Short mmCIF file of N, CA and C in Angstrom, two decimals:
data_model
loop_
_atom_site.label_atom_id
_atom_site.label_comp_id
_atom_site.label_asym_id
_atom_site.label_seq_id
_atom_site.Cartn_x
_atom_site.Cartn_y
_atom_site.Cartn_z
N UNK Y 1 -11.46 14.37 -10.86
CA UNK Y 1 -10.48 13.50 -11.49
C UNK Y 1 -9.15 14.47 -11.09
N UNK Y 2 -7.88 13.91 -10.64
CA UNK Y 2 -6.40 14.43 -10.56
C UNK Y 2 -6.24 14.36 -11.75
N UNK Y 3 -5.12 16.01 -11.57
CA UNK Y 3 -4.33 15.97 -12.97
C UNK Y 3 -2.82 15.78 -12.77
N UNK Y 4 -3.01 14.29 -13.51
CA UNK Y 4 -1.62 13.71 -13.55
C UNK Y 4 -0.56 14.67 -13.95
N UNK Y 5 -0.73 15.60 -14.25
CA UNK Y 5 0.82 16.93 -14.73
C UNK Y 5 1.00 17.74 -13.69
N UNK Y 6 -0.37 17.56 -12.16
CA UNK Y 6 0.03 18.44 -11.08
C UNK Y 6 0.99 18.21 -10.52
N UNK Y 7 1.46 16.45 -9.87
CA UNK Y 7 2.52 16.15 -9.53
C UNK Y 7 4.09 16.19 -10.00
N UNK Y 8 3.88 15.93 -11.77
CA UNK Y 8 4.93 16.58 -12.39
C UNK Y 8 5.62 17.72 -12.14
N UNK Y 9 4.49 18.81 -12.21
CA UNK Y 9 4.90 20.18 -12.10
C UNK Y 9 5.24 20.62 -10.72
N UNK Y 10 4.91 19.89 -9.33
CA UNK Y 10 5.03 19.96 -7.90
C UNK Y 10 6.50 20.28 -7.76
N UNK Y 11 6.85 21.15 -6.85
CA UNK Y 11 7.83 21.74 -6.47
C UNK Y 11 8.82 20.60 -5.70
N UNK Y 12 10.25 20.41 -6.31
CA UNK Y 12 10.70 19.25 -5.50
C UNK Y 12 10.99 19.13 -4.43
N UNK Y 13 10.94 18.09 -3.22
CA UNK Y 13 11.21 18.19 -1.85
C UNK Y 13 12.62 18.63 -1.94
N UNK Y 14 12.64 19.14 -0.71
CA UNK Y 14 13.97 19.92 -0.07
C UNK Y 14 14.64 19.43 1.31
N UNK Y 15 15.74 18.49 0.55
CA UNK Y 15 16.39 17.42 1.67
C UNK Y 15 18.02 17.85 1.29
N UNK Y 16 18.92 17.99 2.27
CA UNK Y 16 20.27 17.77 2.38
C UNK Y 16 20.47 16.46 1.55
N UNK Y 17 21.96 15.99 1.64
CA UNK Y 17 22.41 15.39 1.29
C UNK Y 17 22.29 13.99 2.12
N UNK Y 18 22.66 14.82 3.60
CA UNK Y 18 23.01 14.13 4.74
C UNK Y 18 21.91 13.88 5.38
N UNK Y 19 20.67 14.47 5.34
CA UNK Y 19 19.04 14.51 5.79
C UNK Y 19 18.61 12.96 4.44
N UNK Y 20 18.93 13.06 3.38
CA UNK Y 20 18.29 11.95 2.65
C UNK Y 20 19.20 10.80 2.71
N UNK Y 21 20.71 11.02 3.43
CA UNK Y 21 20.98 9.50 3.39
C UNK Y 21 20.71 8.94 5.17
N UNK Y 22 20.25 9.97 5.78
CA UNK Y 22 20.53 9.73 7.28
C UNK Y 22 18.59 8.93 7.43
N UNK Y 23 17.81 9.49 6.26
CA UNK Y 23 16.22 8.99 5.94
C UNK Y 23 16.59 7.77 5.32
N UNK Y 24 16.90 7.51 4.43
CA UNK Y 24 17.33 6.20 3.50
C UNK Y 24 17.78 5.04 4.50
N UNK Y 25 18.92 5.38 5.38
CA UNK Y 25 19.04 4.64 6.40
C UNK Y 25 17.93 3.97 7.61
N UNK Y 26 17.19 5.32 7.91
CA UNK Y 26 16.32 4.55 8.67
C UNK Y 26 15.42 3.63 8.24
N UNK Y 27 14.90 4.04 7.12
CA UNK Y 27 13.76 3.08 6.32
C UNK Y 27 14.84 1.50 5.79
N UNK Y 28 15.95 1.70 5.68
CA UNK Y 28 16.42 0.01 5.50
C UNK Y 28 16.35 -0.37 6.79
N UNK Y 29 16.78 0.17 8.00
CA UNK Y 29 16.77 -0.17 9.76
C UNK Y 29 15.16 -0.98 9.68
N UNK Y 30 14.14 0.07 9.12
CA UNK Y 30 12.85 -0.39 9.68
C UNK Y 30 12.37 -1.40 8.73
N UNK Y 31 12.75 -1.68 7.33
CA UNK Y 31 12.30 -2.88 6.89
C UNK Y 31 13.09 -4.14 7.37
N UNK Y 32 14.27 -4.06 7.81
CA UNK Y 32 15.42 -5.19 8.38
C UNK Y 32 14.58 -5.45 9.79
N UNK Y 33 14.09 -4.75 10.72
CA UNK Y 33 13.61 -4.94 11.76
C UNK Y 33 12.01 -5.79 11.57
N UNK Y 34 11.51 -5.19 10.41
CA UNK Y 34 10.04 -5.74 10.41
C UNK Y 34 9.88 -7.21 9.68
N UNK Y 35 11.35 -7.30 9.16
CA UNK Y 35 11.20 -8.69 8.44
C UNK Y 35 12.14 -9.59 9.40
N UNK Y 36 12.57 -8.95 10.45
CA UNK Y 36 13.55 -9.98 11.24
C UNK Y 36 14.71 -10.19 10.85
N UNK Y 37 15.20 -9.69 10.36
CA UNK Y 37 16.72 -9.62 9.67
C UNK Y 37 17.43 -8.53 9.94
N UNK Y 38 19.09 -8.97 9.93
CA UNK Y 38 19.70 -7.76 10.67
C UNK Y 38 20.76 -7.40 9.57
N UNK Y 39 20.81 -5.98 9.35
CA UNK Y 39 21.62 -5.63 8.07
C UNK Y 39 22.95 -5.80 8.55
N UNK Y 40 23.93 -6.12 7.78
CA UNK Y 40 25.39 -6.72 7.70
C UNK Y 40 26.40 -5.43 8.09
N UNK Y 41 27.50 -5.82 8.67
CA UNK Y 41 28.18 -4.50 9.00
C UNK Y 41 29.27 -3.87 7.99
N UNK Y 42 29.15 -4.55 6.93
CA UNK Y 42 29.62 -3.90 5.54
C UNK Y 42 29.75 -2.61 5.44
N UNK Y 43 31.08 -1.73 4.65
CA UNK Y 43 30.70 -0.47 4.22
C UNK Y 43 29.60 -0.55 3.28
N UNK Y 44 28.93 0.62 3.59
CA UNK Y 44 27.58 1.08 2.23
C UNK Y 44 28.47 1.91 1.68
N UNK Y 45 27.81 2.03 0.41
CA UNK Y 45 28.58 3.15 -0.30
C UNK Y 45 27.55 3.90 -1.31
N UNK Y 46 26.66 4.97 -0.68
CA UNK Y 46 25.41 5.54 -1.02
C UNK Y 46 25.95 6.00 -2.44
N UNK Y 47 24.94 6.42 -3.19
CA UNK Y 47 25.38 7.08 -4.58
C UNK Y 47 24.49 7.80 -4.68
N UNK Y 48 25.07 9.36 -4.48
CA UNK Y 48 24.46 10.34 -5.22
C UNK Y 48 24.63 10.84 -6.75
N UNK Y 49 23.69 11.38 -7.33
CA UNK Y 49 23.70 11.48 -8.70
C UNK Y 49 23.02 12.48 -8.88
N UNK Y 50 23.49 13.70 -10.21
CA UNK Y 50 22.72 14.59 -10.33
C UNK Y 50 21.39 14.44 -11.17
N UNK Y 51 20.26 15.10 -10.79
CA UNK Y 51 18.96 14.84 -11.55
C UNK Y 51 19.09 15.44 -13.30
N UNK Y 52 18.46 14.63 -13.97
CA UNK Y 52 18.93 14.98 -15.19
C UNK Y 52 17.10 15.00 -15.54
N UNK Y 53 16.53 15.85 -16.63
CA UNK Y 53 15.71 15.79 -17.39
C UNK Y 53 15.13 14.77 -18.33
N UNK Y 54 14.26 14.41 -19.11
CA UNK Y 54 14.28 13.11 -19.83
C UNK Y 54 14.77 13.41 -21.15
N UNK Y 55 15.27 14.61 -21.64
CA UNK Y 55 16.22 15.32 -22.79
C UNK Y 55 17.73 15.53 -22.14
N UNK Y 56 18.25 14.95 -21.04
CA UNK Y 56 19.31 15.17 -20.63
C UNK Y 56 19.91 16.57 -19.72
N UNK Y 57 18.73 17.50 -19.81
CA UNK Y 57 18.54 18.97 -19.23
C UNK Y 57 18.88 18.64 -17.83
N UNK Y 58 19.84 19.75 -17.19
CA UNK Y 58 20.03 19.56 -15.70
C UNK Y 58 19.66 21.35 -15.15
N UNK Y 59 19.63 21.42 -13.70
CA UNK Y 59 19.70 22.60 -13.05
C UNK Y 59 20.60 22.81 -12.47
N UNK Y 60 21.18 24.08 -12.30
CA UNK Y 60 22.29 24.82 -11.51
C UNK Y 60 22.29 24.67 -10.23
N UNK Y 61 21.04 23.80 -9.48
CA UNK Y 61 21.08 23.92 -7.59
C UNK Y 61 21.12 22.94 -7.25
N UNK Y 62 22.23 22.27 -7.92
CA UNK Y 62 22.77 20.89 -7.16
C UNK Y 62 21.53 19.82 -6.81
N UNK Y 63 20.58 20.01 -7.24
CA UNK Y 63 19.54 18.61 -6.92
C UNK Y 63 20.33 17.06 -7.62
N UNK Y 64 19.60 16.47 -6.59
CA UNK Y 64 20.16 15.29 -6.45
C UNK Y 64 19.22 14.10 -6.49
N UNK Y 65 19.36 12.77 -6.82
CA UNK Y 65 18.87 11.26 -6.01
C UNK Y 65 20.01 10.72 -5.76
N UNK Y 66 19.48 9.81 -4.64
CA UNK Y 66 20.20 8.88 -3.69
C UNK Y 66 19.87 7.29 -3.94
N UNK Y 67 20.58 6.44 -4.59
CA UNK Y 67 20.40 4.98 -4.57
C UNK Y 67 21.36 4.71 -3.59
N UNK Y 68 20.20 3.94 -2.16
CA UNK Y 68 21.24 3.45 -1.03
C UNK Y 68 20.85 2.32 -0.61
N UNK Y 69 21.89 1.16 -0.51
CA UNK Y 69 21.36 -0.32 -0.25
C UNK Y 69 22.53 -0.84 0.94
N UNK Y 70 21.70 -1.64 1.52
CA UNK Y 70 22.22 -2.73 2.50
C UNK Y 70 22.60 -4.15 2.21
N UNK Y 71 23.08 -4.61 2.78
CA UNK Y 71 23.00 -6.33 2.64
C UNK Y 71 22.59 -6.95 4.01
N UNK Y 72 21.99 -8.02 3.69
CA UNK Y 72 21.92 -8.85 5.05
C UNK Y 72 21.90 -10.70 4.89
N UNK Y 73 22.87 -11.09 5.84
CA UNK Y 73 22.74 -12.13 5.94
C UNK Y 73 21.56 -13.10 6.29
N UNK Y 74 21.20 -13.52 5.19
CA UNK Y 74 19.54 -14.68 5.12
C UNK Y 74 19.66 -15.79 4.53
N UNK Y 75 19.22 -17.02 4.95
CA UNK Y 75 19.20 -18.03 4.51
C UNK Y 75 18.62 -18.57 3.08
N UNK Y 76 18.87 -18.56 2.32
CA UNK Y 76 18.12 -19.00 0.93
C UNK Y 76 17.03 -19.12 1.47
N UNK Y 77 16.39 -20.25 2.60
CA UNK Y 77 14.89 -20.50 2.34
C UNK Y 77 14.02 -19.94 3.27
N UNK Y 78 14.77 -18.84 3.37
CA UNK Y 78 13.94 -17.64 4.38
C UNK Y 78 13.83 -16.25 3.45
N UNK Y 79 14.28 -16.47 1.95
CA UNK Y 79 13.87 -15.32 1.31
C UNK Y 79 12.60 -15.02 0.80
N UNK Y 80 12.00 -15.80 0.48
CA UNK Y 80 10.50 -15.89 0.84
C UNK Y 80 9.66 -14.94 1.70
N UNK Y 81 9.77 -15.56 3.07
CA UNK Y 81 9.21 -15.23 3.91
C UNK Y 81 9.95 -13.45 4.49
N UNK Y 82 10.91 -12.90 3.93
CA UNK Y 82 11.61 -11.60 4.08
C UNK Y 82 10.54 -11.00 3.32
N UNK Y 83 10.47 -11.34 1.80
CA UNK Y 83 9.44 -10.32 0.65
C UNK Y 83 8.38 -10.74 1.37
N UNK Y 84 7.98 -11.59 1.68
CA UNK Y 84 6.57 -11.59 2.57
C UNK Y 84 5.81 -10.43 3.26
N UNK Y 85 7.11 -10.72 4.60
CA UNK Y 85 6.81 -9.35 5.47
C UNK Y 85 7.10 -8.25 4.94
N UNK Y 86 8.23 -7.72 4.29
CA UNK Y 86 8.39 -6.71 3.90
C UNK Y 86 7.43 -5.84 3.16
N UNK Y 87 6.56 -6.81 2.39
CA UNK Y 87 5.57 -6.68 1.33
C UNK Y 87 4.40 -6.12 2.14
N UNK Y 88 4.13 -6.99 3.16
CA UNK Y 88 3.48 -6.53 3.89
C UNK Y 88 3.16 -5.20 4.46
N UNK Y 89 4.88 -5.20 5.05
CA UNK Y 89 4.83 -3.64 6.16
C UNK Y 89 4.59 -2.45 4.86
N UNK Y 90 5.10 -2.54 3.88
CA UNK Y 90 5.08 -1.76 2.79
C UNK Y 90 3.62 -1.22 2.23
N UNK Y 91 2.97 -1.80 2.45
CA UNK Y 91 1.05 -2.00 1.72
C UNK Y 91 0.80 -1.14 3.01
N UNK Y 92 1.00 -1.87 4.15
CA UNK Y 92 0.09 -1.02 5.11
C UNK Y 92 0.49 0.37 5.39
N UNK Y 93 2.04 0.39 4.68
CA UNK Y 93 2.18 2.13 4.91
C UNK Y 93 1.74 2.81 3.73
N UNK Y 94 1.52 2.36 3.06
CA UNK Y 94 0.67 3.45 1.94
C UNK Y 94 1.51 2.77 0.77
N UNK Y 95 2.54 2.17 0.81
CA UNK Y 95 3.14 2.32 -0.59
C UNK Y 95 2.47 1.50 -1.69
N UNK Y 96 2.99 1.23 -3.00
CA UNK Y 96 1.75 0.63 -3.85
C UNK Y 96 3.00 -0.58 -4.17
N UNK Y 97 3.09 -1.79 -4.29
CA UNK Y 97 3.63 -2.75 -4.77
C UNK Y 97 3.71 -2.49 -6.08
N UNK Y 98 4.98 -2.66 -6.92
CA UNK Y 98 5.10 -2.70 -8.45
C UNK Y 98 6.05 -4.00 -9.27
N UNK Y 99 6.23 -4.69 -8.12
CA UNK Y 99 6.28 -6.09 -8.60
C UNK Y 99 6.95 -6.93 -7.30
N UNK Y 100 6.53 -8.10 -7.48
CA UNK Y 100 6.65 -9.27 -6.25
C UNK Y 100 6.83 -10.54 -6.91
N UNK Y 101 8.21 -11.19 -6.29
CA UNK Y 101 8.10 -12.64 -7.20
C UNK Y 101 8.91 -13.35 -5.57
N UNK Y 102 8.33 -14.61 -5.50
CA UNK Y 102 8.85 -15.87 -4.92
C UNK Y 102 9.09 -16.48 -5.40
N UNK Y 103 10.53 -17.34 -5.21
CA UNK Y 103 11.12 -18.56 -5.99
C UNK Y 103 11.74 -19.77 -4.75
N UNK Y 104 11.95 -20.53 -5.70
CA UNK Y 104 12.57 -21.58 -4.88
C UNK Y 104 13.68 -21.48 -3.84
N UNK Y 105 14.32 -21.85 -2.63
CA UNK Y 105 15.40 -21.71 -2.02
C UNK Y 105 16.27 -22.39 -2.29
N UNK Y 106 16.50 -23.33 -3.36
CA UNK Y 106 17.49 -24.02 -4.73
C UNK Y 106 17.94 -22.61 -5.47
N UNK Y 107 17.03 -21.88 -5.90
CA UNK Y 107 17.63 -20.71 -6.74
C UNK Y 107 16.92 -19.30 -6.47
N UNK Y 108 17.47 -18.93 -5.22
CA UNK Y 108 16.66 -17.56 -4.75
C UNK Y 108 16.71 -16.57 -5.48
N UNK Y 109 15.46 -15.99 -5.96
CA UNK Y 109 15.49 -14.73 -6.68
C UNK Y 109 14.04 -14.23 -6.29
N UNK Y 110 13.98 -13.78 -4.62
CA UNK Y 110 12.67 -13.39 -4.25
C UNK Y 110 12.81 -12.01 -4.53
N UNK Y 111 11.89 -11.12 -4.87
CA UNK Y 111 11.94 -9.64 -4.57
C UNK Y 111 10.62 -9.12 -4.28
N UNK Y 112 10.67 -7.53 -4.12
CA UNK Y 112 9.66 -6.83 -3.86
C UNK Y 112 10.09 -5.53 -3.77
N UNK Y 113 9.13 -4.78 -4.91
CA UNK Y 113 9.62 -3.58 -5.11
C UNK Y 113 8.21 -2.17 -4.96
N UNK Y 114 8.37 -1.50 -4.24
CA UNK Y 114 6.96 -1.05 -3.99
C UNK Y 114 7.51 0.81 -4.15
N UNK Y 115 6.75 1.62 -4.25
CA UNK Y 115 6.77 3.05 -4.26
C UNK Y 115 5.64 3.65 -3.57
N UNK Y 116 6.17 4.50 -2.98
CA UNK Y 116 5.41 5.79 -2.63
C UNK Y 116 4.56 6.40 -3.34
N UNK Y 117 3.37 6.56 -3.08
CA UNK Y 117 2.62 7.34 -4.01
C UNK Y 117 3.19 8.72 -4.19
N UNK Y 118 3.12 9.61 -2.81
CA UNK Y 118 3.39 11.06 -2.74
C UNK Y 118 5.03 11.23 -2.52
N UNK Y 119 5.52 10.91 -2.19
CA UNK Y 119 6.83 11.14 -1.93
C UNK Y 119 8.00 10.74 -2.90
N UNK Y 120 7.41 9.38 -3.73
CA UNK Y 120 7.54 8.67 -4.99
C UNK Y 120 9.04 7.96 -4.97
N UNK Y 121 9.59 8.08 -3.69
CA UNK Y 121 10.63 7.20 -3.27
C UNK Y 121 10.16 5.79 -3.72
N UNK Y 122 11.40 4.37 -3.69
CA UNK Y 122 11.08 3.46 -4.14
C UNK Y 122 12.22 2.49 -3.37
N UNK Y 123 11.56 1.61 -2.83
CA UNK Y 123 12.02 0.29 -2.10
C UNK Y 123 12.33 -0.89 -2.85
N UNK Y 124 13.53 -1.53 -2.76
CA UNK Y 124 13.61 -2.95 -3.45
C UNK Y 124 14.24 -3.89 -2.59
N UNK Y 125 13.42 -4.81 -2.22
CA UNK Y 125 14.60 -5.67 -1.25
C UNK Y 125 14.27 -7.10 -2.23
N UNK Y 126 15.43 -7.43 -2.42
CA UNK Y 126 15.38 -8.75 -3.22
C UNK Y 126 16.94 -9.68 -2.85
N UNK Y 127 16.66 -11.15 -3.49
CA UNK Y 127 17.46 -12.03 -3.38
C UNK Y 127 18.70 -11.33 -4.17
N UNK Y 128 20.09 -11.48 -3.58
CA UNK Y 128 21.20 -11.18 -4.59
C UNK Y 128 21.85 -12.58 -5.46
N UNK Y 129 22.81 -11.83 -5.74
CA UNK Y 129 23.57 -13.11 -6.93
C UNK Y 129 24.33 -14.30 -6.00
N UNK Y 130 24.96 -13.54 -4.64
CA UNK Y 130 25.32 -14.63 -3.91
C UNK Y 130 24.36 -15.24 -3.08
N UNK Y 131 25.07 -16.74 -2.35
CA UNK Y 131 24.12 -17.22 -1.56
C UNK Y 131 23.62 -16.79 -0.50
N UNK Y 132 22.65 -16.75 0.20
CA UNK Y 132 22.28 -16.24 1.59
C UNK Y 132 22.34 -14.83 1.76
N UNK Y 133 22.30 -14.12 1.05
CA UNK Y 133 22.11 -12.71 0.91
C UNK Y 133 20.86 -12.08 0.60
N UNK Y 134 20.30 -11.33 1.11
CA UNK Y 134 19.45 -10.17 0.19
C UNK Y 134 19.95 -9.07 0.38
N UNK Y 135 19.40 -7.69 -0.27
CA UNK Y 135 19.61 -6.51 -0.58
C UNK Y 135 18.70 -6.04 -0.35
N UNK Y 136 18.34 -4.60 0.64
CA UNK Y 136 17.61 -3.58 0.76
C UNK Y 136 17.97 -2.64 0.19
N UNK Y 137 17.11 -1.89 -0.85
CA UNK Y 137 17.58 -0.39 -0.94
C UNK Y 137 16.37 0.61 -1.19
N UNK Y 138 16.68 1.76 -1.42
CA UNK Y 138 15.78 2.85 -1.62
C UNK Y 138 16.40 3.90 -2.57
N UNK Y 139 15.58 4.19 -3.42
CA UNK Y 139 15.87 5.13 -4.66
C UNK Y 139 15.19 6.22 -4.04
N UNK Y 140 15.65 7.49 -4.07
CA UNK Y 140 14.83 8.68 -3.84
C UNK Y 140 14.44 9.42 -5.53
N UNK Y 141 13.36 10.13 -5.62
CA UNK Y 141 13.23 10.63 -6.52
C UNK Y 141 14.13 11.86 -6.41
N UNK Y 142 14.27 13.15 -7.38
CA UNK Y 142 14.85 14.15 -7.36
C UNK Y 142 14.24 14.90 -5.98
N UNK Y 143 16.04 15.17 -5.42
CA UNK Y 143 15.49 16.14 -3.87
C UNK Y 143 16.41 17.32 -4.55
N UNK Y 144 15.99 18.29 -4.16
CA UNK Y 144 16.46 19.53 -4.09
C UNK Y 144 17.57 20.29 -2.82
N UNK Y 145 18.47 20.11 -2.78
CA UNK Y 145 19.10 20.81 -1.44
C UNK Y 145 18.31 22.21 -0.41
N UNK Y 146 18.57 22.24 0.51
CA UNK Y 146 18.01 23.11 1.07
C UNK Y 146 18.31 24.62 0.47
N UNK Y 147 17.62 25.76 0.38
CA UNK Y 147 18.51 27.00 0.27
C UNK Y 147 19.17 27.49 1.75
N UNK Y 148 20.31 27.89 1.02
CA UNK Y 148 21.12 28.48 2.06
C UNK Y 148 20.79 29.56 2.25
N UNK Y 149 20.95 29.90 3.80
CA UNK Y 149 20.25 30.75 4.60
C UNK Y 149 20.76 32.32 4.06
N UNK Y 150 20.08 33.10 3.93
CA UNK Y 150 20.79 35.03 3.40
C UNK Y 150 21.90 34.82 4.43
N UNK Y 151 22.98 35.54 3.82
CA UNK Y 151 24.41 35.89 4.38
C UNK Y 151 23.74 37.19 5.52
N UNK Y 152 24.17 37.33 6.40
CA UNK Y 152 23.78 38.34 7.52
C UNK Y 152 24.72 39.42 6.85
N UNK Y 153 24.18 40.74 6.72
CA UNK Y 153 25.26 41.75 6.95
C UNK Y 153 25.44 42.47 8.31
N UNK Y 154 26.83 42.87 8.73
CA UNK Y 154 26.83 43.53 9.59
C UNK Y 154 26.35 44.98 10.16
#
C-alpha cells in the first residue's frame, strides 16, 4: 500500500515562471485542438501567486502557483460536445476526472475538471457567464524555481 504522506513530503517540482507559463499555454492549446475549438486572441492575464502552507506559512525561495486561463468562442449548443471531448482526452492521458456536468444549450453551464495524479496540476474547461464562450484553465501545484547556478569565480 502506498504511503499517502510520501507525495505530500515529496520535493516540489522545479520550473521557472516562464517555463510554467509556456507549459500551461501548450496544454490549453492541446485541449482546444482536441476539442476542435480555437482560443480567442484576447489578452491572457496569468496569475502567479506565492505558495502558502495550510497555516499561512511561506518559504523564502520564491515558490509559486500559476493560474492560467484562456477563452474560446463556442456556440452554446456545442458546450457539451467540447466537455465530452476534453474529458475523453484527459482520461486517456491519465488524469482523474473530479467533476463533470452537461447542461442544456439554453442555460450553458457545462464543465469538466480533472487532476493529474503525479504532477497534481488541475485542468478546468467550462462554460462562462457570457453566451457562446468557454474557458480553458490550468492551475499548477506549488512549483519551486530552479536553483540559480553558482557564481563563477575568476
